Amino acid sequence: SWSWYPQNVEVGIADDAGNNVLRYAASNLGAWTGVTLAFLGGNGAGACYDASAYTGLRFRIRGNVTSSDELNGKVFVSLVTAETQTTALGGDLDGMGGHFNLQVDVTGTWQTIEIPWGNFNTPTWGDSLGLTSLALAKLQAIDWGISNMASDFEIFIDDIELY
């Protein structure tokens, strides 16, 4: 299931030469933003997924990010687990914190990104700061985030899979 924050970004399915892809875009938000693919249980509610049988995440991405900070041309890819998600949003974390993440360069042409689990950085803020190992048995979502300093961005995402 897809969700996004804040709600005033543009998210939808776009036709890319006959292939349906996710399009995520906005201008002058002045806020951190992200589009999130959540794992769901059989009843449609959010669920933890045991991703320990896999070695990483693979997806295709293209687009542009214009930002006045070090995240110009970059997207944050984050793994949301029960350990890094606040209880208010269905996780186990008392308080708020960051997720295991990696900055990915975005270009105007399609590229396939493969990220082994071990390449994700540990959380850098909040109550998840002390976590050092990724809780693969408790994966809840994958998030593609954009800096609050971005003046505009347009991202296309396709072929998301665990490998």
PDB file of C-alpha atoms in Angstrom, residues 1-5 11 22 34-50 57 78-82 85 89-91 99 138-144 157 160 162:
ATOM      1  CA  SER A   1       0.000   0.000   0.000  1.00  0.00           C
ATOM      2  CA  TRP A   2       1.339   3.447  -0.933  1.00  0.00           C
ATOM      3  CA  SER A   3       1.123   6.518   1.289  1.00  0.00           C
ATOM      4  CA  TRP A   4       2.913   9.875   1.344  1.00  0.00           C
ATOM      5  CA  TYR A   5       3.596  12.913   3.477  1.00  0.00           C
ATOM      6  CA  VAL A  11       1.530  11.044  -6.307  1.00  0.00           C
ATOM      7  CA  LEU A  22       4.830   5.648  -9.686  1.00  0.00           C
ATOM      8  CA  GLY A  34       8.374  10.984   1.379  1.00  0.00           C
ATOM      9  CA  VAL A  35       6.464   8.323  -0.471  1.00  0.00           C
ATOM     10  CA  THR A  36       6.137   5.027   1.401  1.00  0.00           C
ATOM     11  CA  LEU A  37       5.415   1.470   0.302  1.00  0.00           C
ATOM     12  CA  ALA A  38       4.022  -0.402   3.326  1.00  0.00           C
ATOM     13  CA  PHE A  39       3.699  -4.147   3.827  1.00  0.00           C
ATOM     14  CA  LEU A  40       0.137  -5.284   4.550  1.00  0.00           C
ATOM     15  CA  GLY A  41      -1.310  -8.366   6.159  1.00  0.00           C
ATOM     16  CA  GLY A  42      -4.119 -10.497   4.742  1.00  0.00           C
ATOM     17  CA  ASN A  43      -6.719  -8.204   6.325  1.00  0.00           C
ATOM     18  CA  GLY A  44      -5.273  -5.086   4.676  1.00  0.00           C
ATOM     19  CA  ALA A  45      -3.797  -3.701   7.891  1.00  0.00           C
ATOM     20  CA  GLY A  46      -0.115  -2.826   8.271  1.00  0.00           C
ATOM     21  CA  ALA A  47       2.104  -5.796   9.109  1.00  0.00           C
ATOM     22  CA  CYS A  48       5.692  -6.721   9.775  1.00  0.00           C
ATOM     23  CA  TYR A  49       7.324  -8.681   6.972  1.00  0.00           C
ATOM     24  CA  ASP A  50      10.145 -11.134   7.594  1.00  0.00           C
ATOM     25  CA  LEU A  57      16.424  -4.139  -1.922  1.00  0.00           C
ATOM     26  CA  SER A  78      14.807   4.243   4.309  1.00  0.00           C
ATOM     27  CA  LEU A  79      13.785   0.886   5.736  1.00  0.00           C
ATOM     28  CA  VAL A  80      11.039   1.261   8.311  1.00  0.00           C
ATOM     29  CA  THR A  81      10.961  -1.549  10.874  1.00  0.00           C
ATOM     30  CA  ALA A  82       8.868  -2.050  13.994  1.00  0.00           C
ATOM     31  CA  GLN A  85       8.666   3.150  13.902  1.00  0.00           C
ATOM     32  CA  LEU A  89       2.233   4.755  13.737  1.00  0.00           C
ATOM     33  CA  GLY A  90       2.101   1.042  14.592  1.00  0.00           C
ATOM     34  CA  GLY A  91       5.706   0.401  15.589  1.00  0.00           C
ATOM     35  CA  HIS A  99      15.257   4.658  10.151  1.00  0.00           C
ATOM     36  CA  LYS A 138      10.173  -6.739  11.388  1.00  0.00           C
ATOM     37  CA  LEU A 139      10.225  -4.813   8.085  1.00  0.00           C
ATOM     38  CA  GLN A 140       7.158  -2.561   7.824  1.00  0.00           C
ATOM     39  CA  ALA A 141       7.825  -0.259   4.862  1.00  0.00           C
ATOM     40  CA  ILE A 142      10.241   1.261   2.370  1.00  0.00           C
ATOM     41  CA  ASP A 143      10.363   5.053   2.113  1.00  0.00           C
ATOM     42  CA  TRP A 144      11.833   7.339  -0.549  1.00  0.00           C
ATOM     43  CA  ILE A 157       9.884   4.560  -9.187  1.00  0.00           C
ATOM     44  CA  ILE A 160      10.543  -2.678  -6.452  1.00  0.00           C
ATOM     45  CA  LEU A 162      13.558  -7.749  -2.337  1.00  0.00           C
TER      46      LEU A 162
END
